[in-house]
PDB file of C-alpha atoms and ligand atoms in Angstrom:
ATOM      1  CA  UNK A   1      -8.879  21.530   7.075  1.00  0.00           C
ATOM      2  CA  UNK A   2      -7.596  23.044  10.293  1.00  0.00           C
ATOM      3  CA  UNK A   3      -4.051  24.345  10.426  1.00  0.00           C
ATOM      4  CA  UNK A   4      -3.218  21.859  13.164  1.00  0.00           C
ATOM      5  CA  UNK A   5      -4.062  19.001  10.827  1.00  0.00           C
ATOM      6  CA  UNK A   6      -1.927  20.131   7.950  1.00  0.00           C
ATOM      7  CA  UNK A   7       1.109  17.994   7.151  1.00  0.00           C
ATOM      8  CA  UNK A   8       4.300  19.578   8.426  1.00  0.00           C
ATOM      9  CA  UNK A   9       6.141  18.977   5.127  1.00  0.00           C
ATOM     10  CA  UNK A  10       4.855  20.558   1.953  1.00  0.00           C
ATOM     11  CA  UNK A  11       4.442  18.323  -1.081  1.00  0.00           C
ATOM     12  CA  UNK A  12       2.762  15.037  -1.797  1.00  0.00           C
ATOM     13  CA  UNK A  13       1.785  12.602   0.927  1.00  0.00           C
ATOM     14  CA  UNK A  14       3.818   9.399   0.552  1.00  0.00           C
ATOM     15  CA  UNK A  15       2.007   6.159   1.269  1.00  0.00           C
ATOM     16  CA  UNK A  16       3.805   2.796   1.354  1.00  0.00           C
ATOM     17  CA  UNK A  17       2.174  -0.506   0.390  1.00  0.00           C
ATOM     18  CA  UNK A  18       3.984  -3.582   1.683  1.00  0.00           C
ATOM     19  CA  UNK A  19       3.164  -7.246   2.150  1.00  0.00           C
ATOM     20  CA  UNK A  20       4.066 -10.775   1.120  1.00  0.00           C
ATOM     21  CA  UNK A  21       4.631 -11.824  -2.494  1.00  0.00           C
ATOM     22  CA  UNK A  22       1.379 -12.039  -4.422  1.00  0.00           C
ATOM     23  CA  UNK A  23      -0.895 -10.703  -1.668  1.00  0.00           C
ATOM     24  CA  UNK A  24      -2.422  -8.193  -4.098  1.00  0.00           C
ATOM     25  CA  UNK A  25      -0.384  -5.001  -3.704  1.00  0.00           C
ATOM     26  CA  UNK A  26      -0.407  -4.112  -7.396  1.00  0.00           C
ATOM     27  CA  UNK A  27      -4.050  -5.152  -7.682  1.00  0.00           C
ATOM     28  CA  UNK A  28      -4.761  -2.738  -4.817  1.00  0.00           C
ATOM     29  CA  UNK A  29      -2.897   0.066  -6.596  1.00  0.00           C
ATOM     30  CA  UNK A  30      -4.936  -0.663  -9.745  1.00  0.00           C
ATOM     31  CA  UNK A  31      -8.124  -0.266  -7.717  1.00  0.00           C
ATOM     32  CA  UNK A  32      -6.974   2.865  -5.897  1.00  0.00           C
ATOM     33  CA  UNK A  33      -5.848   4.844  -8.958  1.00  0.00           C
ATOM     34  CA  UNK A  34      -9.321   5.435 -10.479  1.00  0.00           C
ATOM     35  CA  UNK A  35     -10.886   6.041  -7.074  1.00  0.00           C
ATOM     36  CA  UNK A  36      -8.375   8.764  -6.204  1.00  0.00           C
ATOM     37  CA  UNK A  37      -8.725  10.082  -9.757  1.00  0.00           C
ATOM     38  CA  UNK A  38     -12.456  10.490  -9.213  1.00  0.00           C
ATOM     39  CA  UNK A  39     -11.742  12.571  -6.099  1.00  0.00           C
ATOM     40  CA  UNK A  40      -9.400  14.841  -8.047  1.00  0.00           C
ATOM     41  CA  UNK A  41      -6.294  13.631  -6.189  1.00  0.00           C
ATOM     42  CA  UNK A  42      -3.115  14.227  -8.220  1.00  0.00           C
ATOM     43  CA  UNK A  43      -1.328  10.892  -8.041  1.00  0.00           C
ATOM     44  CA  UNK A  44       1.917   9.147  -8.991  1.00  0.00           C
ATOM     45  CA  UNK A  45       3.180   5.636  -8.266  1.00  0.00           C
ATOM     46  CA  UNK A  46       6.544   4.027  -7.492  1.00  0.00           C
ATOM     47  CA  UNK A  47       6.925   0.274  -7.782  1.00  0.00           C
ATOM     48  CA  UNK A  48       9.729  -1.879  -6.368  1.00  0.00           C
ATOM     49  CA  UNK A  49      10.573  -5.224  -7.928  1.00  0.00           C
ATOM     50  CA  UNK A  50      13.618  -7.376  -7.321  1.00  0.00           C
ATOM     51  CA  UNK A  51      15.485  -7.112 -10.598  1.00  0.00           C
ATOM     52  CA  UNK A  52      12.780  -6.171 -13.103  1.00  0.00           C
ATOM     53  CA  UNK A  53      10.248  -3.419 -13.742  1.00  0.00           C
ATOM     54  CA  UNK A  54       7.364  -5.867 -14.056  1.00  0.00           C
ATOM     55  CA  UNK A  55       4.838  -4.084 -11.842  1.00  0.00           C
ATOM     56  CA  UNK A  56       5.672  -0.663 -13.288  1.00  0.00           C
ATOM     57  CA  UNK A  57       5.154  -1.994 -16.822  1.00  0.00           C
ATOM     58  CA  UNK A  58       1.854  -3.556 -15.769  1.00  0.00           C
ATOM     59  CA  UNK A  59       0.618  -0.228 -14.399  1.00  0.00           C
ATOM     60  CA  UNK A  60       1.940   1.762 -17.366  1.00  0.00           C
ATOM     61  CA  UNK A  61       0.090  -0.513 -19.742  1.00  0.00           C
ATOM     62  CA  UNK A  62      -3.071  -0.611 -17.663  1.00  0.00           C
ATOM     63  CA  UNK A  63      -4.521   2.565 -19.132  1.00  0.00           C
ATOM     64  CA  UNK A  64      -5.392   3.647 -15.592  1.00  0.00           C
ATOM     65  CA  UNK A  65      -2.658   6.280 -15.209  1.00  0.00           C
ATOM     66  CA  UNK A  66      -0.395   8.276 -17.493  1.00  0.00           C
ATOM     67  CA  UNK A  67       2.621   5.967 -17.968  1.00  0.00           C
ATOM     68  CA  UNK A  68       5.131   8.692 -17.091  1.00  0.00           C
ATOM     69  CA  UNK A  69       3.592   8.964 -13.632  1.00  0.00           C
ATOM     70  CA  UNK A  70       4.872   5.483 -12.765  1.00  0.00           C
ATOM     71  CA  UNK A  71       8.521   5.030 -11.784  1.00  0.00           C
ATOM     72  CA  UNK A  72      10.246   1.716 -11.085  1.00  0.00           C
ATOM     73  CA  UNK A  73      12.913   1.025  -8.482  1.00  0.00           C
ATOM     74  CA  UNK A  74      14.861  -2.205  -8.767  1.00  0.00           C
ATOM     75  CA  UNK A  75      15.195  -3.369  -5.194  1.00  0.00           C
ATOM     76  CA  UNK A  76      17.743  -6.153  -5.647  1.00  0.00           C
ATOM     77  CA  UNK A  77      17.516  -9.276  -3.522  1.00  0.00           C
ATOM     78  CA  UNK A  78      16.377  -7.530  -0.318  1.00  0.00           C
ATOM     79  CA  UNK A  79      13.199  -5.551  -0.940  1.00  0.00           C
ATOM     80  CA  UNK A  80      13.097  -4.336   2.661  1.00  0.00           C
ATOM     81  CA  UNK A  81      16.488  -2.638   2.396  1.00  0.00           C
ATOM     82  CA  UNK A  82      15.243  -0.029  -0.078  1.00  0.00           C
ATOM     83  CA  UNK A  83      12.143   0.812   1.940  1.00  0.00           C
ATOM     84  CA  UNK A  84      13.738   0.750   5.370  1.00  0.00           C
ATOM     85  CA  UNK A  85      17.505   0.644   5.909  1.00  0.00           C
ATOM     86  CA  UNK A  86      18.508   2.707   2.887  1.00  0.00           C
ATOM     87  CA  UNK A  87      15.500   4.225   1.136  1.00  0.00           C
ATOM     88  CA  UNK A  88      17.643   6.554  -1.028  1.00  0.00           C
ATOM     89  CA  UNK A  89      16.479   5.082  -4.352  1.00  0.00           C
ATOM     90  CA  UNK A  90      12.844   5.477  -3.382  1.00  0.00           C
ATOM     91  CA  UNK A  91      13.356   8.956  -1.957  1.00  0.00           C
ATOM     92  CA  UNK A  92      15.028   9.998  -5.228  1.00  0.00           C
ATOM     93  CA  UNK A  93      12.165   8.504  -7.251  1.00  0.00           C
ATOM     94  CA  UNK A  94       9.603  10.347  -5.115  1.00  0.00           C
ATOM     95  CA  UNK A  95      11.501  13.632  -5.451  1.00  0.00           C
ATOM     96  CA  UNK A  96      11.704  13.145  -9.224  1.00  0.00           C
ATOM     97  CA  UNK A  97       7.948  12.591  -9.493  1.00  0.00           C
ATOM     98  CA  UNK A  98       7.205  15.597  -7.294  1.00  0.00           C
ATOM     99  CA  UNK A  99       9.438  17.827  -9.368  1.00  0.00           C
ATOM    100  CA  UNK A 100       7.976  16.595 -12.683  1.00  0.00           C
ATOM    101  CA  UNK A 101       4.320  16.672 -11.765  1.00  0.00           C
ATOM    102  CA  UNK A 102       4.033  19.426  -9.174  1.00  0.00           C
ATOM    103  CA  UNK A 103       1.713  19.869  -7.434  1.00  0.00           C
ATOM    104  CA  UNK A 104       1.162  16.203  -6.577  1.00  0.00           C
ATOM    105  CA  UNK A 105      -1.154  15.227  -3.735  1.00  0.00           C
ATOM    106  CA  UNK A 106      -0.210  11.595  -3.271  1.00  0.00           C
ATOM    107  CA  UNK A 107       2.552   9.123  -4.149  1.00  0.00           C
ATOM    108  CA  UNK A 108       1.828   5.418  -3.685  1.00  0.00           C
ATOM    109  CA  UNK A 109       5.001   3.341  -3.147  1.00  0.00           C
ATOM    110  CA  UNK A 110       4.595  -0.399  -3.672  1.00  0.00           C
ATOM    111  CA  UNK A 111       7.301  -2.466  -2.008  1.00  0.00           C
ATOM    112  CA  UNK A 112       8.574  -5.636  -3.599  1.00  0.00           C
ATOM    113  CA  UNK A 113       6.877  -8.684  -2.092  1.00  0.00           C
ATOM    114  CA  UNK A 114       8.582  -9.520   1.179  1.00  0.00           C
ATOM    115  CA  UNK A 115       8.057 -11.379   4.429  1.00  0.00           C
ATOM    116  CA  UNK A 116       5.894 -10.579   7.435  1.00  0.00           C
ATOM    117  CA  UNK A 117       8.712  -8.616   9.076  1.00  0.00           C
ATOM    118  CA  UNK A 118       8.883  -5.887   6.449  1.00  0.00           C
ATOM    119  CA  UNK A 119       8.215  -2.328   7.567  1.00  0.00           C
ATOM    120  CA  UNK A 120       8.753   1.105   5.995  1.00  0.00           C
ATOM    121  CA  UNK A 121      11.124   3.836   7.124  1.00  0.00           C
ATOM    122  CA  UNK A 122       9.218   6.891   8.287  1.00  0.00           C
ATOM    123  CA  UNK A 123      11.881   8.891   6.503  1.00  0.00           C
ATOM    124  CA  UNK A 124      10.376   7.547   3.275  1.00  0.00           C
ATOM    125  CA  UNK A 125       6.617   7.442   3.910  1.00  0.00           C
ATOM    126  CA  UNK A 126       4.061   9.333   5.975  1.00  0.00           C
ATOM    127  CA  UNK A 127       1.802   6.295   6.307  1.00  0.00           C
ATOM    128  CA  UNK A 128       1.937   2.669   5.215  1.00  0.00           C
ATOM    129  CA  UNK A 129      -0.396  -0.191   4.442  1.00  0.00           C
ATOM    130  CA  UNK A 130       0.388  -3.859   4.833  1.00  0.00           C
ATOM    131  CA  UNK A 131      -1.499  -6.216   2.506  1.00  0.00           C
ATOM    132  CA  UNK A 132      -1.952  -9.848   3.496  1.00  0.00           C
ATOM    133  CA  UNK A 133      -4.316 -12.248   1.826  1.00  0.00           C
ATOM    134  CA  UNK A 134      -6.715 -14.905   2.934  1.00  0.00           C
ATOM    135  CA  UNK A 135      -5.051 -17.579   0.792  1.00  0.00           C
ATOM    136  CA  UNK A 136      -1.785 -17.018   2.670  1.00  0.00           C
ATOM    137  CA  UNK A 137      -3.446 -18.589   5.712  1.00  0.00           C
ATOM    138  CA  UNK A 138      -5.948 -17.555   8.369  1.00  0.00           C
ATOM    139  CA  UNK A 139      -3.228 -17.744  11.016  1.00  0.00           C
ATOM    140  CA  UNK A 140      -1.109 -14.900   9.608  1.00  0.00           C
ATOM    141  CA  UNK A 141      -2.410 -12.225  12.037  1.00  0.00           C
ATOM    142  CA  UNK A 142      -1.697 -14.546  14.980  1.00  0.00           C
ATOM    143  CA  UNK A 143       1.952 -14.693  13.956  1.00  0.00           C
ATOM    144  CA  UNK A 144       2.226 -11.007  14.900  1.00  0.00           C
ATOM    145  CA  UNK A 145       4.707 -10.061  12.205  1.00  0.00           C
ATOM    146  CA  UNK A 146       5.857  -6.448  12.456  1.00  0.00           C
ATOM    147  CA  UNK A 147       4.087  -5.642   9.182  1.00  0.00           C
ATOM    148  CA  UNK A 148       0.750  -6.834  10.550  1.00  0.00           C
ATOM    149  CA  UNK A 149       1.239  -5.210  13.946  1.00  0.00           C
ATOM    150  CA  UNK A 150       2.836  -1.888  13.026  1.00  0.00           C
ATOM    151  CA  UNK A 151       1.255  -0.846   9.719  1.00  0.00           C
ATOM    152  CA  UNK A 152      -1.018   2.187   9.876  1.00  0.00           C
ATOM    153  CA  UNK A 153      -3.624   0.202   7.943  1.00  0.00           C
ATOM    154  CA  UNK A 154      -3.849  -3.580   7.555  1.00  0.00           C
ATOM    155  CA  UNK A 155      -5.591  -4.880   4.431  1.00  0.00           C
ATOM    156  CA  UNK A 156      -6.864  -8.462   4.378  1.00  0.00           C
ATOM    157  CA  UNK A 157      -7.278  -9.103   0.658  1.00  0.00           C
ATOM    158  CA  UNK A 158      -8.754 -11.930  -1.434  1.00  0.00           C
ATOM    159  CA  UNK A 159     -11.823 -12.191   0.787  1.00  0.00           C
ATOM    160  CA  UNK A 160     -13.482 -14.084  -2.063  1.00  0.00           C
ATOM    161  CA  UNK A 161     -11.046 -16.979  -1.629  1.00  0.00           C
ATOM    162  CA  UNK A 162     -11.931 -17.729   2.011  1.00  0.00           C
ATOM    163  CA  UNK A 163     -14.411 -20.545   1.266  1.00  0.00           C
ATOM    164  CA  UNK A 164     -12.029 -22.095  -1.243  1.00  0.00           C
ATOM    165  CA  UNK A 165      -9.042 -22.273   1.068  1.00  0.00           C
ATOM    166  CA  UNK A 166     -10.870 -23.207   4.261  1.00  0.00           C
ATOM    167  CA  UNK A 167     -10.248 -19.947   6.080  1.00  0.00           C
ATOM    168  CA  UNK A 168     -12.673 -18.566   8.659  1.00  0.00           C
ATOM    169  CA  UNK A 169     -12.530 -14.929   7.529  1.00  0.00           C
ATOM    170  CA  UNK A 170     -14.483 -13.554  10.499  1.00  0.00           C
ATOM    171  CA  UNK A 171     -12.039 -15.163  12.879  1.00  0.00           C
ATOM    172  CA  UNK A 172      -9.038 -13.940  10.910  1.00  0.00           C
ATOM    173  CA  UNK A 173     -10.382 -10.383  10.994  1.00  0.00           C
ATOM    174  CA  UNK A 174     -11.236 -10.589  14.705  1.00  0.00           C
ATOM    175  CA  UNK A 175      -7.724 -11.805  15.540  1.00  0.00           C
ATOM    176  CA  UNK A 176      -6.169  -9.073  13.417  1.00  0.00           C
ATOM    177  CA  UNK A 177      -8.263  -6.433  15.203  1.00  0.00           C
ATOM    178  CA  UNK A 178      -7.325  -7.804  18.591  1.00  0.00           C
ATOM    179  CA  UNK A 179      -3.621  -7.766  17.781  1.00  0.00           C
ATOM    180  CA  UNK A 180      -3.748  -4.249  16.294  1.00  0.00           C
ATOM    181  CA  UNK A 181      -5.764  -2.542  19.018  1.00  0.00           C
ATOM    182  CA  UNK A 182      -7.148   0.753  17.698  1.00  0.00           C
ATOM    183  CA  UNK A 183      -5.411   0.590  14.339  1.00  0.00           C
ATOM    184  CA  UNK A 184      -7.678  -0.137  11.351  1.00  0.00           C
ATOM    185  CA  UNK A 185      -8.191  -3.402   9.462  1.00  0.00           C
ATOM    186  CA  UNK A 186     -10.056  -3.424   6.137  1.00  0.00           C
ATOM    187  CA  UNK A 187     -11.153  -6.516   4.200  1.00  0.00           C
ATOM    188  CA  UNK A 188     -10.934  -6.262   0.412  1.00  0.00           C
ATOM    189  CA  UNK A 189     -11.476  -8.204  -2.774  1.00  0.00           C
ATOM    190  CA  UNK A 190      -9.262  -6.485  -5.302  1.00  0.00           C
ATOM    191  CA  UNK A 191     -10.543  -8.672  -8.118  1.00  0.00           C
ATOM    192  CA  UNK A 192     -14.116  -7.506  -7.710  1.00  0.00           C
ATOM    193  CA  UNK A 193     -13.328  -4.050  -6.308  1.00  0.00           C
ATOM    194  CA  UNK A 194     -14.891  -4.630  -2.886  1.00  0.00           C
ATOM    195  CA  UNK A 195     -13.833  -2.782   0.256  1.00  0.00           C
ATOM    196  CA  UNK A 196     -11.798  -0.285  -1.740  1.00  0.00           C
ATOM    197  CA  UNK A 197     -13.887   2.810  -1.046  1.00  0.00           C
ATOM    198  CA  UNK A 198     -13.199   2.294   2.662  1.00  0.00           C
ATOM    199  CA  UNK A 199      -9.456   2.194   1.920  1.00  0.00           C
ATOM    200  CA  UNK A 200      -9.647   5.430  -0.058  1.00  0.00           C
ATOM    201  CA  UNK A 201     -11.703   7.111   2.672  1.00  0.00           C
ATOM    202  CA  UNK A 202      -9.161   6.092   5.295  1.00  0.00           C
ATOM    203  CA  UNK A 203      -6.202   7.394   3.324  1.00  0.00           C
ATOM    204  CA  UNK A 204      -8.067  10.592   2.442  1.00  0.00           C
ATOM    205  CA  UNK A 205      -8.892  11.191   6.083  1.00  0.00           C
ATOM    206  CA  UNK A 206      -5.624  10.149   7.714  1.00  0.00           C
ATOM    207  CA  UNK A 207      -3.117  11.233   5.099  1.00  0.00           C
ATOM    208  CA  UNK A 208      -4.652  13.821   2.784  1.00  0.00           C
ATOM    209  CA  UNK A 209      -6.633  15.420   5.638  1.00  0.00           C
ATOM    210  CA  UNK A 210      -9.542  15.526   3.227  1.00  0.00           C
ATOM    211  CA  UNK A 211     -12.853  14.072   4.413  1.00  0.00           C
TER     212      UNK A 211
HETATM  213  N1  LIG B 301      -9.220 -14.067  -6.038  1.00  0.00           N
HETATM  214  C1  LIG B 301      -8.529 -12.949  -5.870  1.00  0.00           C
HETATM  215  N2  LIG B 301      -7.359 -12.785  -6.505  1.00  0.00           N
HETATM  216  C2  LIG B 301      -6.679 -11.637  -6.312  1.00  0.00           C
HETATM  217  C3  LIG B 301      -7.162 -10.600  -5.471  1.00  0.00           C
HETATM  218  N3  LIG B 301      -6.253  -9.592  -5.470  1.00  0.00           N
HETATM  219  C4  LIG B 301      -5.248  -9.979  -6.274  1.00  0.00           C
HETATM  220  N4  LIG B 301      -5.507 -11.210  -6.790  1.00  0.00           N
HETATM  221  C5  LIG B 301      -4.653 -12.002  -7.692  1.00  0.00           C
HETATM  222  O1  LIG B 301      -3.486 -12.359  -6.982  1.00  0.00           O
HETATM  223  C6  LIG B 301      -2.375 -12.394  -7.861  1.00  0.00           C
HETATM  224  C7  LIG B 301      -1.257 -11.522  -7.308  1.00  0.00           C
HETATM  225  O2  LIG B 301      -1.702 -10.168  -7.319  1.00  0.00           O
HETATM  226  P1  LIG B 301      -0.676  -8.967  -7.407  1.00  0.00           P
HETATM  227  O3  LIG B 301      -1.463  -7.713  -7.334  1.00  0.00           O
HETATM  228  O4  LIG B 301       0.239  -9.122  -8.563  1.00  0.00           O
HETATM  229  O5  LIG B 301       0.156  -9.199  -6.065  1.00  0.00           O
HETATM  230  P2  LIG B 301       1.415  -8.372  -5.524  1.00  0.00           P
HETATM  231  O6  LIG B 301       1.285  -8.350  -4.050  1.00  0.00           O
HETATM  232  O7  LIG B 301       1.526  -7.086  -6.234  1.00  0.00           O
HETATM  233  O8  LIG B 301       2.622  -9.333  -5.965  1.00  0.00           O
HETATM  234  P3  LIG B 301       4.214  -8.993  -5.908  1.00  0.00           P
HETATM  235  O9  LIG B 301       4.374  -7.561  -6.340  1.00  0.00           O
HETATM  236  O10 LIG B 301       4.797  -9.971  -6.882  1.00  0.00           O
HETATM  237  O11 LIG B 301       4.632  -9.247  -4.508  1.00  0.00           O
HETATM  238  C8  LIG B 301      -2.875 -11.943  -9.214  1.00  0.00           C
HETATM  239  O12 LIG B 301      -3.119 -13.086  -9.998  1.00  0.00           O
HETATM  240  C9  LIG B 301      -4.156 -11.208  -8.879  1.00  0.00           C
HETATM  241  O13 LIG B 301      -5.110 -11.243  -9.932  1.00  0.00           O
HETATM  242  C10 LIG B 301      -8.417 -10.811  -4.804  1.00  0.00           C
HETATM  243  O14 LIG B 301      -8.921  -9.986  -4.025  1.00  0.00           O
HETATM  244  N5  LIG B 301      -9.041 -12.000  -5.037  1.00  0.00           N
HETATM  245 MG1  LIG B 302       3.139  -6.220  -7.210  1.00  0.00          MG
END
């Protein structure tokens, strides 16, 4: 790693994962944990749910990660507020994890499911992914929501469902690429674990500065 590439802040890289309700954000986290583990990346996770700790409990019980490395933030009725306008709760959770498990390499922050306009504060994260899914409709990229347009990495998940919901996946991907210019788009199937190595490689390269 060259000095010029090193992150300016010491500590763990913070990566946000946003996207509509049910698009597969937690399923993505479940796929990423063992892959980063295999690379030796020291990892912790923050989940945001509206008024429960559902996703945190799911991850804690998954056997994929030590339960104490998962913290839950209750986002209230507006999940975007705690990742954008006032990310204090998430910043505190990230600081707590860093202090407890130093040195951490990476913290994944899953937002509560939200709409296509949700984006992350760059005060909170160094990089963020937006997860949409094929079953949500092939026209989602064309709607140019800020999440789809601005995210550092767009994930189009549930590729396996395309034939079942009448979506032309190639067209959906082509439209997403056109709208996003140079920024990456990766197609995944988080049920079968497809496309995930490319996601890990991207994050490792762009965020951990580790080829
Ligand atoms: N067929 C298929 N199902 C998937 C895929 N990824 C996730 N799912 C299913 O989609 C549903 C929602 O997945 P979650 O990971 O809970 O979605 P989420 O985005 O975390 O949901 P919220 O946190 O509630 O917004 C679950 O039933 C998953 O099993 C996929 O690639 N293909
Ligand atoms: Mg979830």
